[in-house]
Short mmCIF file of C-alpha atoms and ligand atoms in Angstrom, two decimals:
data_model
loop_
_atom_site.label_atom_id
_atom_site.label_comp_id
_atom_site.label_asym_id
_atom_site.label_seq_id
_atom_site.Cartn_x
_atom_site.Cartn_y
_atom_site.Cartn_z
CA MET A 2 -13.06 -29.44 20.87
CA LYS A 3 -11.99 -27.41 17.58
CA LEU A 4 -8.63 -27.33 17.70
CA TYR A 5 -8.75 -23.88 17.13
CA LYS A 6 -9.86 -23.48 20.73
CA SER A 7 -6.69 -24.84 22.14
CA GLN A 8 -3.65 -23.65 18.75
CA GLU A 9 -3.25 -20.20 19.12
CA LEU A 10 -3.02 -18.84 15.41
CA LYS A 11 -0.96 -15.23 14.78
CA ILE A 12 -1.10 -13.34 11.34
CA TYR A 13 1.26 -11.14 10.15
CA ASN A 14 -1.26 -8.44 9.34
CA SER A 15 0.18 -6.63 6.74
CA ILE A 16 -1.66 -3.41 7.63
CA SER A 17 0.08 -3.37 11.14
CA GLY A 18 3.06 -4.53 9.79
CA LYS A 19 2.97 -6.94 13.03
CA LYS A 20 2.17 -10.87 13.97
CA GLU A 21 -1.20 -10.62 15.35
CA ILE A 22 -3.59 -12.85 17.27
CA PHE A 23 -6.09 -14.73 15.04
CA LYS A 24 -9.76 -13.59 16.05
CA SER A 25 -12.31 -14.11 13.25
CA GLN A 26 -14.87 -12.41 13.48
CA THR A 27 -17.52 -14.73 14.24
CA GLU A 28 -16.62 -17.76 15.89
CA GLY A 29 -15.70 -21.15 13.91
CA TYR A 30 -15.84 -18.97 10.62
CA VAL A 31 -13.26 -17.90 8.47
CA GLY A 32 -14.17 -15.19 5.59
CA MET A 33 -11.50 -15.32 2.74
CA TYR A 34 -10.66 -13.02 -0.29
CA VAL A 35 -7.86 -13.68 -2.30
CA CYS A 36 -7.13 -12.08 -5.63
CA GLY A 37 -7.21 -14.07 -8.71
CA PRO A 38 -6.11 -14.29 -12.28
CA THR A 39 -6.69 -12.15 -14.89
CA VAL A 40 -7.41 -14.58 -17.72
CA TYR A 41 -5.82 -13.72 -20.48
CA ASN A 42 -2.68 -15.73 -20.44
CA LYS A 43 -1.23 -19.15 -18.55
CA VAL A 44 -0.33 -18.90 -15.05
CA HIS A 45 3.45 -19.11 -15.08
CA LEU A 46 5.12 -20.07 -11.77
CA GLY A 47 4.88 -17.16 -9.90
CA ASN A 48 1.05 -16.97 -9.66
CA CYS A 49 1.48 -20.16 -9.18
CA ARG A 50 3.05 -19.68 -5.80
CA THR A 51 0.56 -16.69 -4.48
CA PHE A 52 -2.45 -19.01 -4.76
CA ILE A 53 -0.15 -22.06 -3.32
CA SER A 54 0.40 -20.08 -0.44
CA PHE A 55 -2.96 -19.02 -0.13
CA ASP A 56 -3.97 -22.63 -0.46
CA LEU A 57 -1.84 -23.83 3.01
CA VAL A 58 -3.44 -20.65 4.42
CA PHE A 59 -7.08 -21.91 3.57
CA ARG A 60 -5.59 -26.47 4.33
CA TYR A 61 -4.29 -24.80 8.11
CA LEU A 62 -7.52 -22.92 8.72
CA ARG A 63 -9.41 -25.82 7.61
CA HIS A 64 -7.26 -28.31 9.32
CA LEU A 65 -7.43 -25.85 12.52
CA GLY A 66 -11.61 -26.54 12.45
CA TYR A 67 -12.82 -23.45 11.02
CA LYS A 68 -15.20 -23.33 8.85
CA VAL A 69 -13.84 -21.29 5.32
CA ARG A 70 -15.52 -19.44 3.12
CA TYR A 71 -12.86 -18.97 0.44
CA VAL A 72 -13.98 -16.11 -2.67
CA ARG A 73 -11.21 -16.20 -4.80
CA ASN A 74 -11.87 -14.06 -8.10
CA ILE A 75 -11.65 -14.36 -11.70
CA THR A 76 -10.75 -11.46 -13.38
CA ASP A 77 -12.35 -10.85 -16.58
CA VAL A 78 -13.03 -6.96 -17.66
CA GLY A 79 -11.04 -3.95 -16.26
CA HIS A 80 -7.58 -5.20 -16.02
CA LEU A 81 -6.19 -2.96 -18.43
CA GLU A 82 -1.89 -2.97 -19.65
CA ASN A 83 0.64 -1.98 -17.24
CA ASP A 84 -1.69 -2.09 -14.32
CA ALA A 85 -2.86 1.83 -15.57
CA GLU A 86 -6.07 4.00 -15.65
CA THR A 87 -5.22 3.38 -18.90
CA GLY A 88 -4.40 1.02 -22.15
CA GLU A 89 -6.25 -1.67 -23.87
CA ASP A 90 -8.21 -4.05 -21.46
CA ARG A 91 -5.89 -6.97 -21.26
CA ILE A 92 -8.52 -9.54 -22.45
CA ALA A 93 -10.08 -7.52 -25.16
CA LYS A 94 -6.10 -6.89 -26.25
CA LYS A 95 -5.58 -11.00 -26.35
CA ALA A 96 -8.47 -11.50 -28.42
CA ARG A 97 -7.73 -9.25 -30.79
CA LEU A 98 -4.52 -10.91 -31.17
CA GLU A 99 -5.79 -14.49 -30.50
CA GLN A 100 -8.77 -13.26 -32.94
CA LEU A 101 -11.31 -15.05 -30.35
CA GLU A 102 -14.33 -13.33 -28.46
CA PRO A 103 -13.45 -12.19 -25.72
CA MET A 104 -15.18 -14.52 -23.63
CA GLU A 105 -13.41 -16.94 -25.34
CA ILE A 106 -9.95 -16.00 -24.02
CA VAL A 107 -11.35 -16.26 -20.96
CA GLN A 108 -12.77 -19.56 -20.80
CA LYS A 109 -9.40 -20.85 -22.88
CA TYR A 110 -7.47 -19.22 -19.70
CA THR A 111 -10.08 -20.52 -16.83
CA VAL A 112 -10.08 -23.60 -17.89
CA ASP A 113 -5.93 -23.73 -17.96
CA PHE A 114 -5.59 -21.82 -14.63
CA ARG A 115 -7.80 -24.43 -12.60
CA ASN A 116 -6.26 -27.39 -14.97
CA ILE A 117 -3.02 -26.30 -13.28
CA LEU A 118 -3.32 -25.23 -9.53
CA GLN A 119 -5.29 -28.93 -9.64
CA GLU A 120 -1.94 -30.42 -10.73
CA PHE A 121 -0.76 -28.47 -7.55
CA ASN A 122 -3.20 -30.03 -5.40
CA ASN A 123 -4.73 -26.71 -4.52
CA ILE A 124 -8.39 -27.17 -3.27
CA PRO A 125 -10.68 -25.29 -5.41
CA PRO A 126 -12.31 -22.11 -3.49
CA SER A 127 -15.75 -21.84 -2.19
CA ILE A 128 -16.75 -19.50 -4.89
CA GLU A 129 -15.32 -18.03 -7.55
CA PRO A 130 -17.56 -15.24 -8.91
CA THR A 131 -16.88 -13.58 -12.25
CA ALA A 132 -16.61 -8.97 -12.82
CA THR A 133 -18.27 -9.70 -15.70
CA GLY A 134 -20.71 -11.55 -13.71
CA HIS A 135 -21.03 -8.60 -11.38
CA ILE A 136 -21.43 -5.55 -13.33
CA VAL A 137 -24.93 -4.45 -11.81
CA GLU A 138 -23.68 -4.35 -8.57
CA GLN A 139 -20.40 -2.65 -9.51
CA ILE A 140 -22.74 0.03 -11.09
CA GLU A 141 -24.31 -0.12 -8.00
CA THR A 142 -20.91 0.85 -5.26
CA THR A 143 -20.27 3.57 -8.27
CA LYS A 144 -23.48 5.37 -7.27
CA LYS A 145 -23.16 4.53 -3.38
CA ILE A 146 -20.00 6.08 -3.19
CA ILE A 147 -20.93 9.02 -5.78
CA GLU A 148 -23.78 9.43 -3.12
CA LYS A 149 -21.33 10.02 -0.30
CA GLY A 150 -19.27 12.45 -2.47
CA LEU A 151 -16.51 10.59 -2.74
CA ALA A 152 -16.57 9.88 -6.09
CA TYR A 153 -17.30 12.27 -9.31
CA GLU A 154 -18.66 11.91 -12.90
CA ALA A 155 -16.56 13.46 -15.40
CA ASN A 156 -17.09 12.91 -19.35
CA GLY A 157 -18.79 9.44 -19.20
CA SER A 158 -16.56 8.16 -16.66
CA VAL A 159 -16.37 8.00 -12.76
CA TYR A 160 -13.66 8.87 -10.81
CA PHE A 161 -12.64 8.02 -6.47
CA ASP A 162 -11.61 11.62 -5.09
CA VAL A 163 -8.76 10.53 -3.29
CA MET A 164 -7.98 14.18 -1.97
CA LYS A 165 -11.26 14.22 -0.58
CA TYR A 166 -11.80 10.89 1.02
CA ASN A 167 -8.10 11.53 2.44
CA GLU A 168 -9.89 14.83 4.36
CA SER A 169 -11.72 12.00 6.51
CA GLU A 170 -9.73 8.99 6.35
CA HIS A 171 -6.02 7.92 5.08
CA TYR A 172 -5.16 6.71 1.76
CA GLY A 173 -2.19 4.74 1.98
CA ILE A 174 -2.86 2.95 5.58
CA LEU A 175 -1.64 -0.01 3.59
CA SER A 176 1.31 1.15 1.43
CA GLY A 177 2.29 3.46 3.83
CA ARG A 178 2.77 5.49 0.58
CA LYS A 179 2.40 9.58 0.88
CA LEU A 180 -0.46 11.19 -1.43
CA GLU A 181 2.14 13.82 -2.73
CA ASP A 182 4.69 10.32 -4.05
CA MET A 183 1.30 8.64 -5.69
CA ILE A 184 1.55 10.64 -9.02
CA PRO A 185 1.52 8.17 -11.82
CA ASN A 186 4.22 8.73 -14.49
CA THR A 187 3.64 11.70 -16.98
CA ARG A 188 2.87 9.65 -20.10
CA GLU A 189 -0.08 8.80 -18.24
CA LEU A 190 -0.84 12.40 -16.77
CA THR A 191 -1.78 14.03 -20.06
CA ALA A 192 -4.09 11.00 -20.85
CA GLN A 193 -5.60 12.30 -17.42
CA SER A 194 -7.75 15.29 -18.13
CA ASP A 195 -10.60 14.07 -16.67
CA LYS A 196 -9.70 13.59 -13.98
CA LYS A 197 -9.84 15.96 -10.81
CA ASN A 198 -6.22 14.95 -9.72
CA PRO A 199 -3.71 12.53 -10.44
CA GLN A 200 -4.19 10.21 -7.38
CA ASP A 201 -7.70 9.67 -8.48
CA PHE A 202 -8.74 5.91 -10.12
CA ALA A 203 -11.91 4.93 -12.16
CA LEU A 204 -14.27 3.31 -10.43
CA TRP A 205 -16.59 3.25 -14.20
CA LYS A 206 -14.66 4.27 -17.65
CA LYS A 207 -16.49 5.50 -20.24
CA ALA A 208 -15.45 2.89 -23.11
CA GLU A 209 -14.34 4.27 -26.42
CA PRO A 210 -15.96 2.90 -29.55
CA GLU A 211 -13.36 0.27 -30.40
CA HIS A 212 -13.05 -1.31 -27.11
CA ILE A 213 -15.37 -4.27 -27.34
CA MET A 214 -16.49 -4.82 -23.74
CA ARG A 215 -19.30 -2.16 -22.74
CA TRP A 216 -22.04 -2.40 -20.77
CA PRO A 217 -24.55 0.58 -20.25
CA SER A 218 -24.20 2.53 -16.88
CA PRO A 219 -25.76 5.95 -15.56
CA TRP A 220 -23.52 7.54 -16.94
CA GLY A 221 -23.13 6.21 -20.19
CA VAL A 222 -21.56 2.97 -22.12
CA GLY A 223 -18.39 1.76 -20.59
CA PHE A 224 -16.96 -0.99 -18.13
CA PRO A 225 -15.98 -0.98 -14.49
CA GLY A 226 -12.25 -0.57 -13.46
CA TRP A 227 -9.85 -3.07 -12.07
CA HIS A 228 -10.29 -1.97 -8.49
CA LEU A 229 -13.94 -2.29 -7.90
CA GLU A 230 -14.50 -5.83 -8.64
CA CYS A 231 -12.94 -7.02 -5.93
CA THR A 232 -14.90 -4.77 -3.50
CA VAL A 233 -18.08 -6.06 -4.76
CA MET A 234 -17.65 -9.50 -5.00
CA SER A 235 -15.59 -9.29 -1.44
CA SER A 236 -18.14 -7.70 0.25
CA LYS A 237 -21.40 -9.59 -1.83
CA TYR A 238 -19.91 -12.85 -0.61
CA LEU A 239 -18.18 -12.46 3.04
CA GLY A 240 -20.27 -9.38 4.00
CA GLU A 241 -18.63 -5.11 4.63
CA SER A 242 -16.12 -6.21 6.51
CA PHE A 243 -14.73 -9.63 6.76
CA ASP A 244 -11.65 -11.53 8.21
CA ILE A 245 -8.76 -12.24 5.37
CA HIS A 246 -7.71 -10.77 2.24
CA GLY A 247 -4.85 -12.12 0.07
CA GLY A 248 -3.01 -11.20 -2.89
CA GLY A 249 0.64 -10.79 -3.95
CA MET A 250 2.75 -8.34 -3.19
CA ASP A 251 2.89 -6.26 -6.06
CA LEU A 252 -1.18 -5.85 -5.64
CA LYS A 253 -0.69 -3.86 -2.00
CA PHE A 254 -0.52 -0.75 -3.79
CA PRO A 255 -2.52 0.43 -5.89
CA HIS A 256 -4.71 -2.67 -5.64
CA HIS A 257 -5.82 -3.23 -2.17
CA GLU A 258 -4.96 0.42 -1.70
CA CYS A 259 -7.56 1.46 -3.70
CA GLU A 260 -10.24 -1.75 -2.34
CA ILE A 261 -10.04 0.07 0.85
CA ALA A 262 -10.32 3.75 0.00
CA GLN A 263 -13.58 2.25 -1.71
CA GLY A 264 -14.86 -0.23 0.92
CA GLN A 265 -14.88 2.26 3.15
CA ALA A 266 -16.07 5.38 1.29
CA ALA A 267 -18.63 2.63 0.10
CA ASN A 268 -20.20 1.45 3.41
CA GLY A 269 -18.21 2.99 6.32
CA VAL A 270 -16.39 0.89 7.73
CA ALA A 271 -12.87 -0.93 7.06
CA PRO A 272 -13.24 -4.12 4.66
CA VAL A 273 -10.21 -6.44 5.92
CA ASN A 274 -9.18 -7.19 9.59
CA TYR A 275 -6.17 -9.03 8.75
CA TRP A 276 -4.42 -7.86 4.87
CA MET A 277 -2.01 -10.94 4.18
CA HIS A 278 0.52 -10.43 1.19
CA ALA A 279 2.22 -13.45 -0.33
CA ASN A 280 5.61 -12.73 -1.92
CA LEU A 281 7.45 -12.96 -5.62
CA LEU A 282 8.71 -15.85 -6.94
CA THR A 283 11.98 -14.20 -9.39
CA LEU A 284 13.77 -15.95 -11.84
CA ASN A 285 17.75 -15.40 -11.83
CA GLY A 286 16.92 -12.74 -9.70
CA GLN A 287 13.94 -10.89 -11.82
CA LYS A 288 10.05 -11.18 -11.25
CA MET A 289 8.45 -13.81 -12.58
CA ALA A 290 6.10 -12.24 -14.86
CA LYS A 291 3.82 -12.71 -18.04
CA SER A 292 4.86 -9.71 -19.39
CA THR A 293 8.55 -9.77 -19.19
CA GLY A 294 8.92 -14.19 -20.92
CA ASN A 295 11.23 -14.08 -17.98
CA ASN A 296 8.80 -16.89 -16.48
CA ILE A 297 8.81 -20.65 -16.49
CA LEU A 298 5.24 -22.10 -16.86
CA PRO A 299 4.01 -25.03 -15.22
CA GLU A 300 3.80 -27.62 -18.25
CA GLU A 301 7.49 -26.47 -18.52
CA LEU A 302 8.36 -27.40 -14.83
CA PHE A 303 6.39 -31.16 -15.81
CA THR A 304 7.99 -31.87 -18.76
CA GLY A 305 11.37 -30.32 -18.05
CA GLU A 306 11.16 -28.21 -21.92
CA ASN A 307 12.87 -25.17 -20.30
CA LYS A 308 16.14 -23.87 -20.86
CA ASN A 309 16.12 -23.13 -17.17
CA LEU A 310 15.56 -26.97 -16.32
CA SER A 311 17.70 -29.75 -16.55
CA LYS A 312 15.08 -32.08 -15.95
CA ALA A 313 11.03 -32.88 -15.28
CA TYR A 314 9.55 -32.17 -11.82
CA ALA A 315 6.86 -33.52 -10.54
CA PRO A 316 3.85 -30.62 -9.01
CA SER A 317 4.56 -32.10 -5.53
CA VAL A 318 8.42 -31.30 -6.05
CA ALA A 319 7.67 -27.30 -6.66
CA ARG A 320 5.15 -26.91 -4.18
CA PHE A 321 7.35 -28.72 -1.32
CA PHE A 322 9.98 -25.92 -3.03
CA MET A 323 7.67 -23.30 -2.75
CA MET A 324 7.13 -24.70 1.46
CA GLN A 325 10.52 -24.99 2.41
CA ALA A 326 10.85 -20.66 2.08
CA ASN A 327 8.09 -18.46 4.35
CA TYR A 328 5.29 -17.01 2.20
CA ARG A 329 6.41 -13.69 2.89
CA SER A 330 10.01 -14.19 1.47
CA VAL A 331 11.34 -13.72 -2.31
CA LEU A 332 12.50 -17.06 -3.37
CA ASP A 333 14.35 -17.45 -6.33
CA PHE A 334 14.17 -20.39 -8.26
CA SER A 335 16.77 -22.59 -9.82
CA ASP A 336 17.32 -25.91 -11.19
CA GLU A 337 19.82 -27.04 -8.19
CA ALA A 338 16.82 -25.08 -5.34
CA LEU A 339 14.37 -27.82 -7.11
CA GLN A 340 16.92 -30.74 -7.69
CA ALA A 341 17.55 -30.11 -3.73
CA ALA A 342 13.75 -30.07 -3.13
CA GLU A 343 13.17 -33.06 -4.63
CA LYS A 344 16.20 -35.08 -2.81
CA GLY A 345 14.54 -33.72 0.69
CA PHE A 346 10.94 -34.78 -0.74
CA HIS A 347 12.18 -38.52 -1.18
CA ARG A 348 13.62 -38.23 2.18
CA LEU A 349 10.31 -36.81 3.60
CA MET A 350 8.24 -40.05 1.62
CA ASP A 351 10.97 -42.81 2.67
CA ALA A 352 10.90 -42.14 6.12
CA MET A 353 7.09 -42.43 6.01
CA LEU A 354 7.03 -45.42 3.99
CA LEU A 355 9.52 -46.73 6.61
CA LEU A 356 7.92 -45.81 10.16
CA PRO A 357 5.02 -48.69 9.72
CA ASN A 358 7.84 -51.17 9.62
CA LEU A 359 9.58 -50.47 12.48
CA LYS A 360 10.07 -52.99 15.07
CA ALA A 361 8.16 -51.65 18.43
CA GLU A 362 9.75 -51.16 21.75
CA LYS A 363 8.72 -50.70 25.53
CA ASN A 364 10.01 -47.55 25.67
CA SER A 365 10.47 -44.29 23.35
CA SER A 366 13.38 -41.90 23.40
CA PHE A 367 12.01 -39.45 21.82
CA ASP A 368 8.85 -37.30 23.20
CA VAL A 369 6.58 -37.33 19.72
CA GLU A 370 4.00 -35.30 21.61
CA LYS A 371 5.82 -32.61 22.38
CA TRP A 372 7.54 -32.77 18.51
CA LYS A 373 3.72 -32.54 17.63
CA GLN A 374 3.39 -29.37 18.99
CA SER A 375 6.18 -28.08 17.94
CA CYS A 376 4.85 -28.68 14.32
CA TYR A 377 1.85 -26.83 15.10
CA ASP A 378 3.45 -23.65 16.91
CA ALA A 379 5.36 -23.66 13.28
CA MET A 380 2.25 -23.21 11.06
CA ASN A 381 0.93 -21.12 14.34
CA ASP A 382 3.62 -18.60 13.94
CA ASP A 383 2.40 -16.87 10.58
CA PHE A 384 2.22 -20.38 8.64
CA ASN A 385 6.45 -20.46 9.01
CA THR A 386 6.49 -23.77 6.47
CA PRO A 387 10.44 -23.93 6.63
CA VAL A 388 10.21 -23.96 10.40
CA LEU A 389 7.54 -26.77 9.94
CA ILE A 390 9.76 -28.76 7.03
CA ALA A 391 12.80 -28.32 9.85
CA LYS A 392 10.24 -30.77 12.16
CA LEU A 393 9.35 -32.75 10.11
CA PHE A 394 12.81 -33.59 8.90
CA ASP A 395 13.94 -34.51 12.50
CA ALA A 396 11.01 -36.66 13.06
CA VAL A 397 12.78 -38.09 9.55
CA LYS A 398 15.68 -38.19 11.38
CA ILE A 399 14.63 -40.14 14.67
CA ILE A 400 12.74 -42.70 12.13
CA ASN A 401 16.02 -43.82 10.10
CA SER A 402 17.94 -43.89 13.61
CA ALA A 403 14.99 -46.16 15.08
CA LYS A 404 15.77 -48.39 12.54
CA ALA A 405 19.53 -48.21 12.69
CA GLY A 406 18.65 -49.26 16.56
CA SER A 407 19.99 -46.20 18.24
CA GLU A 408 16.31 -44.90 19.04
CA LYS A 409 13.25 -46.28 20.43
CA LEU A 410 9.67 -45.97 19.59
CA THR A 411 6.92 -47.18 21.39
CA ALA A 412 3.74 -48.77 19.10
CA GLU A 413 1.66 -45.99 20.11
CA ASP A 414 4.13 -43.80 19.34
CA ILE A 415 4.68 -45.02 15.93
CA LYS A 416 1.14 -44.72 14.84
CA LEU A 417 0.81 -40.95 16.56
CA LEU A 418 4.44 -40.25 14.32
CA ALA A 419 2.97 -41.37 11.32
CA GLU A 420 -0.44 -39.59 11.84
CA THR A 421 1.28 -36.59 12.91
CA LEU A 422 3.57 -36.49 9.57
CA LYS A 423 0.58 -37.83 7.03
CA ILE A 424 -1.28 -34.51 8.60
CA PHE A 425 1.28 -32.31 7.90
CA SER A 426 2.47 -33.67 4.73
CA PHE A 427 -0.56 -34.28 3.07
CA ASP A 428 -3.28 -32.00 5.02
CA ILE A 429 -1.31 -28.77 5.81
CA LEU A 430 1.57 -28.69 3.12
CA GLY A 431 -0.69 -29.94 0.47
CA LEU A 432 2.12 -32.57 -1.10
CA LYS A 433 0.81 -35.45 -2.94
CA PRO A 434 2.01 -38.97 -1.28
CA LEU A 435 3.10 -40.08 -5.34
CA ASP A 436 6.51 -42.45 -4.42
CA ALA A 437 4.26 -43.80 -1.35
CA LEU A 438 1.47 -44.66 -3.92
CA GLN A 439 3.68 -45.82 -6.47
CA SER A 440 5.10 -48.24 -4.04
CA GLY A 441 1.72 -48.81 -2.97
CA ASN A 442 0.87 -50.39 -5.88
CA GLU A 443 4.00 -51.86 -6.35
CA ASN A 444 3.73 -53.75 -2.84
CA ALA A 445 0.19 -54.73 -3.73
CA GLU A 446 1.73 -56.66 -6.58
CA ARG A 447 4.64 -58.16 -4.50
CA LEU A 448 1.64 -59.39 -2.76
CA GLY A 449 -0.17 -60.67 -4.97
CA LYS A 450 2.85 -62.75 -5.99
CA VAL A 451 3.29 -64.17 -2.89
CA VAL A 452 0.21 -65.58 -2.74
CA GLU A 453 0.03 -67.25 -6.02
CA LEU A 454 3.57 -68.92 -4.58
CA LEU A 455 1.79 -69.42 -1.58
CA ILE A 456 -1.05 -70.98 -3.42
CA ASP A 457 1.23 -72.96 -5.22
CA LEU A 458 3.10 -74.47 -2.23
CA ARG A 459 -0.52 -75.80 -0.79
CA LYS A 460 -1.62 -77.34 -4.10
CA ARG A 461 1.73 -79.28 -3.65
CA ALA A 462 1.34 -80.17 0.09
CA ARG A 463 -2.12 -81.25 -0.90
CA ASP A 464 -1.04 -83.14 -3.97
CA ASN A 465 1.26 -85.22 -1.44
CA ARG A 466 -1.73 -85.29 0.93
CA ASP A 467 -0.03 -83.42 3.42
CA PHE A 468 -3.13 -81.32 4.49
CA GLU A 469 -1.64 -80.60 7.86
CA THR A 470 0.46 -78.16 5.91
CA SER A 471 -2.30 -77.44 3.19
CA ASP A 472 -4.71 -76.23 5.67
CA LYS A 473 -1.91 -74.17 7.45
CA ILE A 474 -1.47 -71.91 4.82
CA ARG A 475 -5.27 -71.35 4.48
CA ASP A 476 -5.89 -71.20 7.33
CA GLU A 477 -2.92 -68.37 8.17
CA LEU A 478 -3.68 -66.39 5.06
CA ALA A 479 -7.45 -66.55 6.25
CA LYS A 480 -5.87 -64.49 9.59
CA LEU A 481 -4.51 -61.91 7.46
CA ASP A 482 -7.97 -61.13 5.94
CA ILE A 483 -6.29 -63.33 2.35
CA GLN A 484 -9.16 -65.66 1.50
CA LEU A 485 -8.67 -68.56 -0.78
CA LYS A 486 -11.41 -70.40 -2.99
CA ASP A 487 -10.80 -73.49 -4.66
CA GLY A 488 -12.58 -73.99 -7.79
CA LYS A 489 -12.93 -75.81 -11.41
CA GLU A 490 -9.72 -73.11 -12.52
CA GLY A 491 -7.79 -73.57 -9.42
CA THR A 492 -7.57 -71.46 -6.19
CA VAL A 493 -8.15 -68.22 -6.71
CA TYR A 494 -7.92 -66.01 -3.58
CA THR A 495 -9.35 -62.57 -2.91
CA LEU A 496 -7.76 -59.59 -0.61
P1 AMP B 508 -2.61 -11.84 -12.43
O1 AMP B 508 -3.08 -12.36 -13.31
O2 AMP B 508 -1.17 -10.56 -13.01
O3 AMP B 508 -3.33 -10.44 -11.75
O4 AMP B 508 -1.91 -12.25 -11.10
C1 AMP B 508 -2.18 -12.88 -10.30
C2 AMP B 508 -1.53 -12.89 -9.07
O5 AMP B 508 -0.32 -13.75 -9.48
C3 AMP B 508 -1.53 -12.30 -8.37
O6 AMP B 508 -1.80 -11.81 -6.94
C4 AMP B 508 -0.22 -11.18 -8.45
O7 AMP B 508 0.24 -10.49 -7.16
C5 AMP B 508 0.15 -12.97 -8.61
N1 AMP B 508 2.22 -13.04 -9.41
C6 AMP B 508 2.20 -12.18 -9.87
N2 AMP B 508 3.60 -12.74 -10.39
C7 AMP B 508 3.93 -13.22 -9.38
C8 AMP B 508 5.29 -13.68 -9.61
N3 AMP B 508 6.46 -13.39 -9.64
N4 AMP B 508 5.38 -14.19 -8.07
C9 AMP B 508 4.14 -14.65 -7.55
N5 AMP B 508 3.29 -14.08 -7.25
C10 AMP B 508 3.03 -13.43 -8.73
ZN1 ZN B 509 -8.62 -7.75 -6.47
#
């Protein structure tokens, strides 16, 4: 039986402001869309936190037995400076500054993004579509919204008519903002004379002559508005209405609010059942951001070369640090917190290594099944990783006490404990058993030396015609699946 049938998952839905029981639209399948990066710069740890948060969601849904189609886009056009309706395209600007083609910028930073996420042990999404690869679909959706009377053309651009939409639908349903509070700043207003109302947003923008990223459309040469790509790519790959949509908290408004309006306007259905928002990573209390320079890059973390760091940290330590906070809480990055996380990470890994060597007892003094369910309960409660980690440390305590003789575990319980710790630490939290692997290699080396020693002792026994001892060494090793073979060059072994 699939696990999701017995584990009741609750997800905090940003649109209702409540934790809701998760039910996918099609039994056994989940469609999940997460807004990906704008690939004009190196990702910082803040960006990584958001994608690691959704990697956790992806991993847990898969663990529960769902077949998940996870779509995460690459924004390679249309995202203007300051998230605004005017200004230069971020990619085009970087291309100008680095004297590269826009597509070179896109390629460079897409590769960087994928490499970094791989370092953090993120599982790649099922589909990673790009905005420029879906220009035709964006034009089609714009036409559809115009036909519904919810968008209008003005001077080569097309704008979504927020006021009109709001007559029958609710613009602000996600962010809770009131229409009158959504008027952008006045500096922008002057450049927005084409719009009927300042709240309106662009579906398609006319390209000025200097704008190099441009495509023909029924409204002239232009480029798509930033919000449209996500509506188009999510509906193309997941359907007009799908299960989960995620992104960073800062995307709730206007980006996701606009996505809801576009989807509803084009297709007549609410596009998403569960909206999830991952909270920000801050540095010295301020949002980590590309634009302000208040950030740490992953490569700086891995080398320790940043003024905020005293040393280098492994990706899994940073991941563990992030998992110690709930994805919906703001998390402040600091060297001290990373040091503490590193200690915790090692304590967990050490306990897992100790476990197979514990002496099995006839009875257990610890209810492993109950503990295992409490780990699931933590995850089922809106992916509550800090509670899960506290549970994992309950097990660490028991393991250390069992080693000291003050707790008892049966052989089956030791096995179950080991399996469960592996599932939650590696499969679900996505940590990499760095030290475990390392000591695995060290152990193999030590084992090799011990076998060499036994081979030497066996040779001595044979030289002394003590065949009883030499045969015993060979046979006992064979029982451990270590085969000795005598040849001209001496004795070799296979493990
Ligand atoms: P961008 O490339 O700027 O569109 O950002 C990519 C993703 O990273 C979005 O989902 C943002 O919400 C998210 N993001 C940006 N800054 C931070 C931060 N400081 N902490 C967490 N997530 C962030
Ligand atoms: Zn998006």
